[in-house]
Short mmCIF file of C-alpha atoms and ligand atoms in Angstrom, two decimals:
data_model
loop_
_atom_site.label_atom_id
_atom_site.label_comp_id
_atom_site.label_asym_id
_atom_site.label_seq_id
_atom_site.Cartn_x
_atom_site.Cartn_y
_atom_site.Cartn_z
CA UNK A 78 127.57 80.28 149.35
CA UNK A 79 130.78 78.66 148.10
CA UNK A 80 130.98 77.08 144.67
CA UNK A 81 132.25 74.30 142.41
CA UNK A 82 135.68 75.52 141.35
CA UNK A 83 136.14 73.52 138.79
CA UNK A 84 132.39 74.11 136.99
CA UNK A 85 132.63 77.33 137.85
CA UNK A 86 130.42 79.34 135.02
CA UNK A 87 132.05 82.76 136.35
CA UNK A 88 135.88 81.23 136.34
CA UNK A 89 135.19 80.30 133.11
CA UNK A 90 133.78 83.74 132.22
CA UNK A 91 137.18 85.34 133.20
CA UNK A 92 139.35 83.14 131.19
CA UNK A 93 137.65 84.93 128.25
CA UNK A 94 138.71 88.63 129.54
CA UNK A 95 142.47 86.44 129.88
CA UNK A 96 142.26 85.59 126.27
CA UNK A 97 141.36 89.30 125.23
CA UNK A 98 143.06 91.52 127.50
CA UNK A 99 146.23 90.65 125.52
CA UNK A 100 144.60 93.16 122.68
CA UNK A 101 142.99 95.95 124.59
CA UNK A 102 144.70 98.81 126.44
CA UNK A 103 143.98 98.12 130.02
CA UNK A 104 146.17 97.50 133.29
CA UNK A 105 146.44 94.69 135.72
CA UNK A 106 144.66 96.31 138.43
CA UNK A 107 141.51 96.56 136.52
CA UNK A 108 141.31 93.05 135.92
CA UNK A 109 142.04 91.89 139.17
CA UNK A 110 139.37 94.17 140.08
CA UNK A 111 136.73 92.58 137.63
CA UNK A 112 137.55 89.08 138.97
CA UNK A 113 135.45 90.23 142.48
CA UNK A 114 132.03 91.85 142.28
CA UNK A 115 131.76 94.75 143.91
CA UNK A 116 128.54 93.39 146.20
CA UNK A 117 126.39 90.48 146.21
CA UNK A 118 123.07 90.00 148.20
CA UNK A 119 121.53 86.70 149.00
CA UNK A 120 117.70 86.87 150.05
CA UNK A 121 114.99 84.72 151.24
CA UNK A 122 111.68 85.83 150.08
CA UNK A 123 108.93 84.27 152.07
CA UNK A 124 105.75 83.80 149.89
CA UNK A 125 102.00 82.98 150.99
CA UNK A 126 100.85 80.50 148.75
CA UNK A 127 97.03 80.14 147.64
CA UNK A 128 96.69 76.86 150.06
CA UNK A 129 97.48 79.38 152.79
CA UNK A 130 101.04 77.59 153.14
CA UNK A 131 104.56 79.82 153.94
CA UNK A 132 107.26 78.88 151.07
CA UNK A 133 110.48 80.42 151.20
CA UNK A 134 112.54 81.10 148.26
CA UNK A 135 115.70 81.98 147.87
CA UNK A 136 117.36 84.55 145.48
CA UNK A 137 120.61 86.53 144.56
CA UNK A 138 120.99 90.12 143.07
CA UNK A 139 125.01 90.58 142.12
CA UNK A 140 126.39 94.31 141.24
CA UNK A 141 129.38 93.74 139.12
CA UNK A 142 131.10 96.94 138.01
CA UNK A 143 130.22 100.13 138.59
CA UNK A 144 133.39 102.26 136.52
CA UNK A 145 130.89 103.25 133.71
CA UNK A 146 127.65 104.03 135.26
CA UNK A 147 125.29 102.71 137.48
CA UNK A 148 124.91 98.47 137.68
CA UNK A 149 122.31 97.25 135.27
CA UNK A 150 120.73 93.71 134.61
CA UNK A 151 117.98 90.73 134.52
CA UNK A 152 116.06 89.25 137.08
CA UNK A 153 115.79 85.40 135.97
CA UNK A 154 113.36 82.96 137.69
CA UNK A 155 114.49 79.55 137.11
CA UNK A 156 114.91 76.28 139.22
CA UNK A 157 118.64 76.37 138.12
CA UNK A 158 119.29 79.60 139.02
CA UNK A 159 122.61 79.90 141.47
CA UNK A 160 125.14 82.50 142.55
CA UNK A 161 128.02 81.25 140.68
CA UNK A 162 125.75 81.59 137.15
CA UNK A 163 124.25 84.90 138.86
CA UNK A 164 127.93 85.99 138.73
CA UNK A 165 128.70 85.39 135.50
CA UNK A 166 125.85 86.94 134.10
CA UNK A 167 127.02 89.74 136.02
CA UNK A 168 130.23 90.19 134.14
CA UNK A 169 128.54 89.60 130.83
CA UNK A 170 126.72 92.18 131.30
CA UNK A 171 129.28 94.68 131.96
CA UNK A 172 131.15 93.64 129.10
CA UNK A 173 127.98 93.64 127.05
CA UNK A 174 127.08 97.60 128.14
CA UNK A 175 131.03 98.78 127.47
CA UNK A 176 131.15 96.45 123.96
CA UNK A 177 127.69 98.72 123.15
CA UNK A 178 129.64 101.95 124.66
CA UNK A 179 126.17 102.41 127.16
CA UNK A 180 127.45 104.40 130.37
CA UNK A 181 126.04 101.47 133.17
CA UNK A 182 128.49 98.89 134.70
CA UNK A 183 126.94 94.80 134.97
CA UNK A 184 124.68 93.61 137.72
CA UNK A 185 122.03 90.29 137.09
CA UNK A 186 119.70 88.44 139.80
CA UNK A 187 117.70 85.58 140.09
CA UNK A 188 115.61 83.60 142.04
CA UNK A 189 115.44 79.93 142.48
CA UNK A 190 111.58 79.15 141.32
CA UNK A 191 109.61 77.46 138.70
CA UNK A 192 107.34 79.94 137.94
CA UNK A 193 105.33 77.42 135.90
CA UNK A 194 104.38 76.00 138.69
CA UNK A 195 103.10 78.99 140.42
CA UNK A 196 99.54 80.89 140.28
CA UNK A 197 99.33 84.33 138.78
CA UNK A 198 99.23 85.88 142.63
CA UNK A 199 101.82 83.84 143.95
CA UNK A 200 104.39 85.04 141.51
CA UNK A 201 102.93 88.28 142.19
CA UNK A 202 103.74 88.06 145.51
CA UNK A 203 106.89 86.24 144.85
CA UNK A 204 108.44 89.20 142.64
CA UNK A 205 106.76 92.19 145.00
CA UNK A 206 108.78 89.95 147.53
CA UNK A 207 112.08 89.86 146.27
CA UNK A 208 111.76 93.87 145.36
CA UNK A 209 110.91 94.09 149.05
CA UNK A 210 114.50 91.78 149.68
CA UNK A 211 116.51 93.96 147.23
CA UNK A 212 115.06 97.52 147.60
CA UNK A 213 118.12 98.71 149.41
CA UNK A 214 120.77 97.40 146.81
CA UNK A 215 118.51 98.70 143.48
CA UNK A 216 117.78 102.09 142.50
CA UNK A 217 117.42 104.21 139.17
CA UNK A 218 121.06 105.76 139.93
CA UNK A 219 122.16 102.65 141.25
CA UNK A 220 121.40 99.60 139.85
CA UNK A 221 118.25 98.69 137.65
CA UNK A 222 117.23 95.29 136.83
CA UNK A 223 115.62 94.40 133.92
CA UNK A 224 113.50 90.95 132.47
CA UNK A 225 115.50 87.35 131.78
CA UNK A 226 114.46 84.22 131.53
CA UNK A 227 110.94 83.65 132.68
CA UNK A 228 110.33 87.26 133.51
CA UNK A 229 108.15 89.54 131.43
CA UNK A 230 106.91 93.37 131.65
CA UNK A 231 104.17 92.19 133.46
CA UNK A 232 106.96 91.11 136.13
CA UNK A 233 108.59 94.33 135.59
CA UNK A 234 105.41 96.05 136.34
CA UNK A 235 104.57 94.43 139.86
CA UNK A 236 108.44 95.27 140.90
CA UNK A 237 107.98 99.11 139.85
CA UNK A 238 105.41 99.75 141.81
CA UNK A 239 106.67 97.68 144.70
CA UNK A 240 109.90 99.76 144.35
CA UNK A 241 107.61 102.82 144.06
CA UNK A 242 105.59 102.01 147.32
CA UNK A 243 108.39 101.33 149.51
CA UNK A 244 110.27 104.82 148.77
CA UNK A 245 107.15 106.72 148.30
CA UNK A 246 108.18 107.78 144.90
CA UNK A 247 107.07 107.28 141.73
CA UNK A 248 109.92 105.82 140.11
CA UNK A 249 109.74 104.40 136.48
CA UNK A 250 113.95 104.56 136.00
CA UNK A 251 114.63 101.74 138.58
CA UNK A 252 113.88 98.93 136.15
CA UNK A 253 113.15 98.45 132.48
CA UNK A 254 111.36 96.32 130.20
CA UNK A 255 107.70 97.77 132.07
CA UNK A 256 104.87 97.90 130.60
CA UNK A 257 104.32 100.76 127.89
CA UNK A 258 101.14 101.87 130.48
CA UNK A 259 104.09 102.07 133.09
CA UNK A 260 106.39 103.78 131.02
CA UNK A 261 107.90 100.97 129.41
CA UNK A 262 109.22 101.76 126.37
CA UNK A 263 107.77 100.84 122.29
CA UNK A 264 110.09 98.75 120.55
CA UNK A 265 111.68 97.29 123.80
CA UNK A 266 109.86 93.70 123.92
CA UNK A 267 111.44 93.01 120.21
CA UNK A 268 115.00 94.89 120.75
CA UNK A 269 116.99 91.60 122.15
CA UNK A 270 116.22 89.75 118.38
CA UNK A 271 116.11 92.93 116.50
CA UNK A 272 119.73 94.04 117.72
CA UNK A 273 121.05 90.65 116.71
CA UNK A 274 118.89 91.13 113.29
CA UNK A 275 121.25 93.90 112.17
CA UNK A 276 124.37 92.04 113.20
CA UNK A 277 123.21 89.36 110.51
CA UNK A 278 122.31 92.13 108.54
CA UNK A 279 126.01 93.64 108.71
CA UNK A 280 127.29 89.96 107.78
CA UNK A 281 125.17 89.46 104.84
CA UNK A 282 126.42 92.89 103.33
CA UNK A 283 130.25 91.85 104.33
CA UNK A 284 129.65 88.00 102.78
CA UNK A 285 127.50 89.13 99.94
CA UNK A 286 124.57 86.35 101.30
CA UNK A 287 121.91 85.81 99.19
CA UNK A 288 118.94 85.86 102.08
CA UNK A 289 116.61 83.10 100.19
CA UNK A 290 119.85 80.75 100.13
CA UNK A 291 120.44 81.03 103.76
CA UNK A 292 118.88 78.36 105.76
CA UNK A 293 118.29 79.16 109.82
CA UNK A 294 117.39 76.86 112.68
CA UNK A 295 116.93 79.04 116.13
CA UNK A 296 116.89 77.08 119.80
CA UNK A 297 114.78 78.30 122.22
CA UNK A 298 111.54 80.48 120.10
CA UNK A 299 110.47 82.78 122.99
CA UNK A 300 110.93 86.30 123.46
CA UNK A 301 114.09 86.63 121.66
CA UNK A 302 114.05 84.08 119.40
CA UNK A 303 111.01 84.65 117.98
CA UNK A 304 111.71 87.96 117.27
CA UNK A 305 114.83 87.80 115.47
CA UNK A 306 113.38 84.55 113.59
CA UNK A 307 110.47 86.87 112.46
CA UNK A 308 112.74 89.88 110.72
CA UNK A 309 114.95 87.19 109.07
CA UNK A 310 111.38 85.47 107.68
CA UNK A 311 110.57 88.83 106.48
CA UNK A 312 113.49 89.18 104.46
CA UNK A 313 113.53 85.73 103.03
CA UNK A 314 115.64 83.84 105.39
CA UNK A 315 114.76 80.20 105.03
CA UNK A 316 114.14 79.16 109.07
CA UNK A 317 113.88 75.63 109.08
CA UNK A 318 114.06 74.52 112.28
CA UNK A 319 112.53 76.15 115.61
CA UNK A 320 112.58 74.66 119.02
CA UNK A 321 111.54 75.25 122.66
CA UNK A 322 111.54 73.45 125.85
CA UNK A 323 109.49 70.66 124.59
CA UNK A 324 111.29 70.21 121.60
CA UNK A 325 111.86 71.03 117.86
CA UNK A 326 109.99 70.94 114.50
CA UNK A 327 112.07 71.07 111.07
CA UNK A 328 111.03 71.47 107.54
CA UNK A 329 113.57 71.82 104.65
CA UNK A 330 111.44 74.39 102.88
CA UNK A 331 110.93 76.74 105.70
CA UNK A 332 108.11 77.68 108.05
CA UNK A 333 105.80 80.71 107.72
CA UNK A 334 107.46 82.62 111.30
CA UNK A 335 104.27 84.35 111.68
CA UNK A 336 101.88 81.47 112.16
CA UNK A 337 104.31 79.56 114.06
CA UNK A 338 104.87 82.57 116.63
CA UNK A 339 100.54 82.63 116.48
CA UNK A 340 100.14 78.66 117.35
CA UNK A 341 103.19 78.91 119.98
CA UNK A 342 101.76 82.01 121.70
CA UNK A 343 98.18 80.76 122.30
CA UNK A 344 98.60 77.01 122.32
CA UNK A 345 101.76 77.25 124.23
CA UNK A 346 103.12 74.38 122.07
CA UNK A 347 105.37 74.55 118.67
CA UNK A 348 102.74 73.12 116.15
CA UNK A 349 104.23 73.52 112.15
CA UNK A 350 101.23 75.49 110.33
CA UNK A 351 101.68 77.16 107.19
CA UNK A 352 100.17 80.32 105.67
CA UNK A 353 98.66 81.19 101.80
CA UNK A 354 96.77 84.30 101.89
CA UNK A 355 94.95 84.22 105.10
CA UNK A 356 94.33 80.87 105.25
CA UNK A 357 96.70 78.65 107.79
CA UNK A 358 97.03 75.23 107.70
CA UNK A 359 98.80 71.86 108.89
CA UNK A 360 101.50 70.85 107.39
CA UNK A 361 103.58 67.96 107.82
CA UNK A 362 107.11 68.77 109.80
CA UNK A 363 109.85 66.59 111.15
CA UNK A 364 109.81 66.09 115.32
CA UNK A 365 113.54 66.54 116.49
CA UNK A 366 114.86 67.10 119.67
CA UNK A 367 116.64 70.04 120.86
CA UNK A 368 120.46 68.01 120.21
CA UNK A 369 119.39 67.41 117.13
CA UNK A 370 118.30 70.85 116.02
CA UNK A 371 122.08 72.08 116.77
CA UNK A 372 123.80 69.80 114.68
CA UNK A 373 121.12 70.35 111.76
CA UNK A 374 122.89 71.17 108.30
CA UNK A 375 122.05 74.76 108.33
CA UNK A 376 123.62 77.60 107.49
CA UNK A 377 123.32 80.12 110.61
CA UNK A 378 122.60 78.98 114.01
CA UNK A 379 120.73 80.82 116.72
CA UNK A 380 121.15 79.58 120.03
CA UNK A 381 118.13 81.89 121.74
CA UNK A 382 117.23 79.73 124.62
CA UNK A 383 119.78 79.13 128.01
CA UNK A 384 123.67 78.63 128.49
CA UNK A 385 125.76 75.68 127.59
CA UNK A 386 123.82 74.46 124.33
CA UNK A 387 127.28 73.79 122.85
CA UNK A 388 129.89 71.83 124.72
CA UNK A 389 132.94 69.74 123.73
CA UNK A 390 130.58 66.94 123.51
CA UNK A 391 128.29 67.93 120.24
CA UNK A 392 130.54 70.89 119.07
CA UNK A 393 132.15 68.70 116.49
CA UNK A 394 128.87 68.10 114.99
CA UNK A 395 127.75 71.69 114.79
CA UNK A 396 127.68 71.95 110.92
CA UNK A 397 126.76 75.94 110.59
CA UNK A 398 129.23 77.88 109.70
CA UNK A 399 127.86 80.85 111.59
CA UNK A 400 126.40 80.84 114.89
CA UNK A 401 124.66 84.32 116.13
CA UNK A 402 124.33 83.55 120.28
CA UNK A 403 121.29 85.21 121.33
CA UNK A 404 121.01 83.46 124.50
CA UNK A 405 123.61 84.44 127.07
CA UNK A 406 126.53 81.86 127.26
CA UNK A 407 125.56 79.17 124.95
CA UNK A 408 128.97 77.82 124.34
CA UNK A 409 131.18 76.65 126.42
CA UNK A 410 134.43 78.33 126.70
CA UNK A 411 135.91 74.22 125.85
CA UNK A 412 133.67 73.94 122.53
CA UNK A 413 134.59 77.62 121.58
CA UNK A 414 137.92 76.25 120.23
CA UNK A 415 136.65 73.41 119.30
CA UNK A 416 134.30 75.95 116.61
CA UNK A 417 137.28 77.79 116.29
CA UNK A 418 139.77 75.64 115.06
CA UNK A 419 136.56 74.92 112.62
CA UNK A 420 136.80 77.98 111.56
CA UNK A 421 133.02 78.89 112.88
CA UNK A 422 132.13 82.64 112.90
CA UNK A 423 130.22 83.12 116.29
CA UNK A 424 128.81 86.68 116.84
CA UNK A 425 129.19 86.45 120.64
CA UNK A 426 126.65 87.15 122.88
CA UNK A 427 127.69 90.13 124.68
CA UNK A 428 127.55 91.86 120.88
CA UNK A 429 124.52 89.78 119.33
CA UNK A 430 122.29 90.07 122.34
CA UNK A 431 123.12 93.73 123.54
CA UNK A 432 119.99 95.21 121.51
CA UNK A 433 117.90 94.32 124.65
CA UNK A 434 120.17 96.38 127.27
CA UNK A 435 120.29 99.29 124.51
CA UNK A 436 116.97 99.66 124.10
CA UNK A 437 116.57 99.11 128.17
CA UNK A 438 119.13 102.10 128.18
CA UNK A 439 116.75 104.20 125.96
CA UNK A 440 114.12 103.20 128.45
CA UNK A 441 115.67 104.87 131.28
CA UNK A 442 116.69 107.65 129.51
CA UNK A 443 113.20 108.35 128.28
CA UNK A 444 111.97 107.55 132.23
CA UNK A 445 114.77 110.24 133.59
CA UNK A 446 113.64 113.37 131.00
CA UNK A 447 109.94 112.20 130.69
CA UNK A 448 109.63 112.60 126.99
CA UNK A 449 108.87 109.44 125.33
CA UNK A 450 109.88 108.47 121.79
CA UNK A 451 108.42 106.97 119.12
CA UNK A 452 108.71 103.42 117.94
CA UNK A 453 110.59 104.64 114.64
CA UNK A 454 112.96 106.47 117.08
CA UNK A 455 114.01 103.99 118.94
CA UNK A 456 114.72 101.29 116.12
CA UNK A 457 116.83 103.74 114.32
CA UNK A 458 119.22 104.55 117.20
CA UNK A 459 118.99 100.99 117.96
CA UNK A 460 120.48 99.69 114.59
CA UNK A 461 122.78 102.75 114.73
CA UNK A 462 124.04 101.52 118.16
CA UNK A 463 124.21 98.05 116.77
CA UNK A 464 125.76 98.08 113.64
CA UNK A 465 128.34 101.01 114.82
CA UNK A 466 129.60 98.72 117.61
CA UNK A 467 129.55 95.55 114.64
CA UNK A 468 131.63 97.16 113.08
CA UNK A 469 134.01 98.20 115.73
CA UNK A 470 134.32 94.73 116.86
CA UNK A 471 134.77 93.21 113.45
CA UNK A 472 137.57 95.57 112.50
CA UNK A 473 139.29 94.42 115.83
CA UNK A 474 138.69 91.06 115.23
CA UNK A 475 140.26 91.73 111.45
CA UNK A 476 143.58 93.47 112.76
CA UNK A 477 144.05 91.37 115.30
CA UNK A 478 143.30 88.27 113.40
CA UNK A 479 141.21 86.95 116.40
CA UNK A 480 137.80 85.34 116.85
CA UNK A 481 134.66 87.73 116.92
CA UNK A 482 134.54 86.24 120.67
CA UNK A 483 137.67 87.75 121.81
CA UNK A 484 137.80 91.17 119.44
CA UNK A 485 133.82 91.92 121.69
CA UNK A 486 135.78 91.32 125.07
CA UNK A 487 138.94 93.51 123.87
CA UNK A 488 136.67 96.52 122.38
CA UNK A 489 134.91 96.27 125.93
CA UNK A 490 138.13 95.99 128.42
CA UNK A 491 139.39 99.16 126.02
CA UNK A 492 136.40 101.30 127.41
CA UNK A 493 136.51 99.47 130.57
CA UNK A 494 140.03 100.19 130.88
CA UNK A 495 139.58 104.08 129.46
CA UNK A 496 137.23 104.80 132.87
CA UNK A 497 139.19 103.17 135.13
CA UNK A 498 142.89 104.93 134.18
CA UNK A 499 140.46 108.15 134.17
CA UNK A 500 139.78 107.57 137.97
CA UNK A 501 143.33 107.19 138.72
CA UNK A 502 145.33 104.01 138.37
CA UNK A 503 148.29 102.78 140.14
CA UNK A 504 151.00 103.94 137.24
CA UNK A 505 148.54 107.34 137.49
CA UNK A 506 149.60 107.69 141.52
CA UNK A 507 153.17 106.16 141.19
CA UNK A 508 153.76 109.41 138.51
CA UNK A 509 154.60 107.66 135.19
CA UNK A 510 151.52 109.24 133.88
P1 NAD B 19 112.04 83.34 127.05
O1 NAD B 19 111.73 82.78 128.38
O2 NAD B 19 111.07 84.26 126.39
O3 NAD B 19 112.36 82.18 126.00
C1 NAD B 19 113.21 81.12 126.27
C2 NAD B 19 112.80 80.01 125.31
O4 NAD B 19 113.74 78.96 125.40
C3 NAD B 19 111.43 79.40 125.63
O5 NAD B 19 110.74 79.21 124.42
C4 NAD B 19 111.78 78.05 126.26
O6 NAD B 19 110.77 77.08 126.02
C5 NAD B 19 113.04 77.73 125.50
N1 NAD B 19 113.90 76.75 126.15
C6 NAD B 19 114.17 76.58 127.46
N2 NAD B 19 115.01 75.54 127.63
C7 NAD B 19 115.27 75.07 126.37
C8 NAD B 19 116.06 74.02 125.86
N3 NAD B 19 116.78 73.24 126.67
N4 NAD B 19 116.10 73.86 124.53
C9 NAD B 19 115.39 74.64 123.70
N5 NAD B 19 114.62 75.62 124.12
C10 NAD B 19 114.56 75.84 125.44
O7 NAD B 19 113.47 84.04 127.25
P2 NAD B 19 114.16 85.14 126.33
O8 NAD B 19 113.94 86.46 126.95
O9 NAD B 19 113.82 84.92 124.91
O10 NAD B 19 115.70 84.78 126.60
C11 NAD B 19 116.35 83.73 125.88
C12 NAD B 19 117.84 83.90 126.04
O11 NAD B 19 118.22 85.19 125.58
C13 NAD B 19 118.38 83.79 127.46
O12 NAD B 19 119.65 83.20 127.43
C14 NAD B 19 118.50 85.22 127.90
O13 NAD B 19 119.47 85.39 128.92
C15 NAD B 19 118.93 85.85 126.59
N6 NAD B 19 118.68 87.27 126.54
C16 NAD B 19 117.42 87.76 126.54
C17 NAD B 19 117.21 89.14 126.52
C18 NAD B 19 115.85 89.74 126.48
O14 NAD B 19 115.75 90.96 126.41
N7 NAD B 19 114.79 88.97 126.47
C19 NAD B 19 118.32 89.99 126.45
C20 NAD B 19 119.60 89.46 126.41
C21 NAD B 19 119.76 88.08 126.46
#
């Protein structure tokens, strides 16, 4: 299970706590102590495929940080999933739940898959098997994954009631983002783009923006993505350029979100239609790849689909001035001062993304008491939750005269650092406190 040093995705991760630590009140100890996860599981999951073949996968569940509450995080299935990424994710998202003040610590898994390329029941089987791999480690007081990349409620669904079945116990609270019928909760498919919808919100009050004038291109238009491309449409945001796996379409006057998300969703393919009234048509839109999309002369940038979309190699061309990361990691830690000394505003993704962990939070609260809340409810203490921690982080980031980046990590090693001196710390036993 050794990694690449020198690549290393989770090294890299820590150089950023380096970088903030400086401006948070927080000992040594504690960040020696978030440079090792506190457990890590590696499982095979042996699958029956419909040809009547045995396939084994292999997959990782990683439990970061446990000072604030119980572990929480994704489940990703991807071909390029691995533990050193796994890790990483991990410690995002326990700096992601402390930056949103939401009592869990950081856990993330994965396993190594295409799920393209797998029938409905074999990735049944494939995610009952994994919950069967990981049953000991999870738990709704423990640790409680939650959808990522190529998962979906439905996923979320089959590994409830796997979890369920193999403690006898009905138990909704051990992972969120379930189906509404399972006691998933409203308002949590949409909450990733939504949250990072009011931190654009809370910029275009602080910059004075004039929505119409602002012209968006978003990477990656699936779950999140779409969402968050959708509330900006509504208001008059001028998204010009969408893109997914395949590639990108961009027109200078803006697509109509709606029909775009309609085509995508039952064609499976990004086709530019436009909508009058009821009636949708073609319209003519410029083919560009997914390099080309970043370095589009726009003026916000939503990097929504997987990590390292930005390195040193295209950062220089990155012409927005403000880049929103809704996908975990998209820029290196290399091209962040490359955007830096650039002057680029990047809402970092352990602020911009956190609405999908909040609302996951609200989940499991509303699992634990058994009263469920209405859609209206949840959005409001959502954008409460968002915009109170916005501004938190931009007042840091103000004082300190730091990037957004750094002022996220220092507001969460603050409340990181706040539980652990409350547990006792080494200046605690040594009686200088
Ligand atoms: P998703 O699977 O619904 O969508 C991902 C999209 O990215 C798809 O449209 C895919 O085609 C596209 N894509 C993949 N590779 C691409 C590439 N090289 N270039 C352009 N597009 C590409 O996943 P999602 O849930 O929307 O997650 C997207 C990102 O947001 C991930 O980084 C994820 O970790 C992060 N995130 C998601 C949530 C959530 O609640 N969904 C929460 C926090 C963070």
């Amino acid at each position: 299970m050794s990694e690449p040093a020198e690549d290393s995705i989770f090294e890299k991760a820590l150089k950023r706590l380096d970088t903030a630590r400086k401006y948070a009140t927080i000992d040594e100890e504690t960040i020696q102590r978030m440079q090792h996860p506190i457990q890590m599981l590696h499982v095979s999951i042996p699958v029956r495929m419909d040809n009547g073949t045995l396939k084994i996968f292999e997959g990782y569940r990683v439990r970061h940080d446990a000072t604030r509450g119980p572990t929480k995080g994704g489940i990703r299935f991807h071909p390029q999933v691995n533990l050193d990424e796994v890790k990483a994710l991990s410690l995002w998202m326990t700096c992601k739940c402390a930056v949103l003040d939401i009592p869990y610590g950081g856990a993330k898994g994965g396993v190594i898959v295409n799920p393209k390329e797998l029938s409905p029941m074999e990735l049944e089987r494939l995610s009952r098997g994994f919950i069967d791999k990981v049953a000991d480690f999870i738990g709704p007081d423990t640790d409680i994954p939650a959808p990522d990349v190529y998962t979906n409620e439905r996923i979320m669904g089959w590994m409830m009631d796997e979890y369920s079945t193999i403690t006898r116990r009905h138990s909704p609270g051990v992972i969120t983002g379930k189906p509404i019928a399972l006691g998933g909760s409203l308002g949590r498919s949409a909450a990733t783009g939504r949250g990072a919808y009011y931190c654009i919100k809370e910029l275009e009050a602080k910059r004075n923006w004039d929505p119409h004038q602002i012209r968006v291109a978003v990477q990656g238009f699936g779950n999140a993505g779409q969402s968050v491309a959708q509330l900006l449409h509504r208001d008059g945001y001028q998204i010009v350029a969408v893109s997914d796996s395949k590639g990108g379409i961009h027109r200078k006057e803006g697509f109509d979100i709606p029909s775009l998300m309609k085509t995508k969703n039952e064609s499976r393919v990004l086709k530019a239609v436009y909508c009058e009234g009821s009636v949708c048509e073609a319209i003519a839109a410029d083919k560009i790849t997914n390099e080309e999309l970043l370095e589009l002369d726009v003026d916000l940038l939503i990097p929504a689909a997987l990590e390292n979309a930005i390195t040193t190699e295209n950062a220089d061309r990155i012409q927005a001035n403000v880049i929103v990361e809704v996908a975990n990691g998209p820029v290196t830690l290399e091209a962040d001062e490359v955007l830096d000394a650039k002057k680029k505003l990047i809402i970092p993704d352990i602020l911009a993304n956190a609405g999908g962990v909040t609302v996951s939070y609200f989940e499991w609260v509303q699992n634990r008491c058994g009263d469920y809340w209405s859609e209206e409810k949840v959005n409001t203490r959502l954008e409460q939750a968002m915009r109170q921690q916005f501004e938190v982080v931009y007042q840091l980031m103000e004082q300190h005269q730091i990037s957004m980046r750094t002022a996220a990590y220092a507001s969460a090693l603050n409340r990181i650092g706040a539980a652990v001196a409350a547990t006792g710390t080494a200046r605690y036993f040594s009686g200088q406190e």
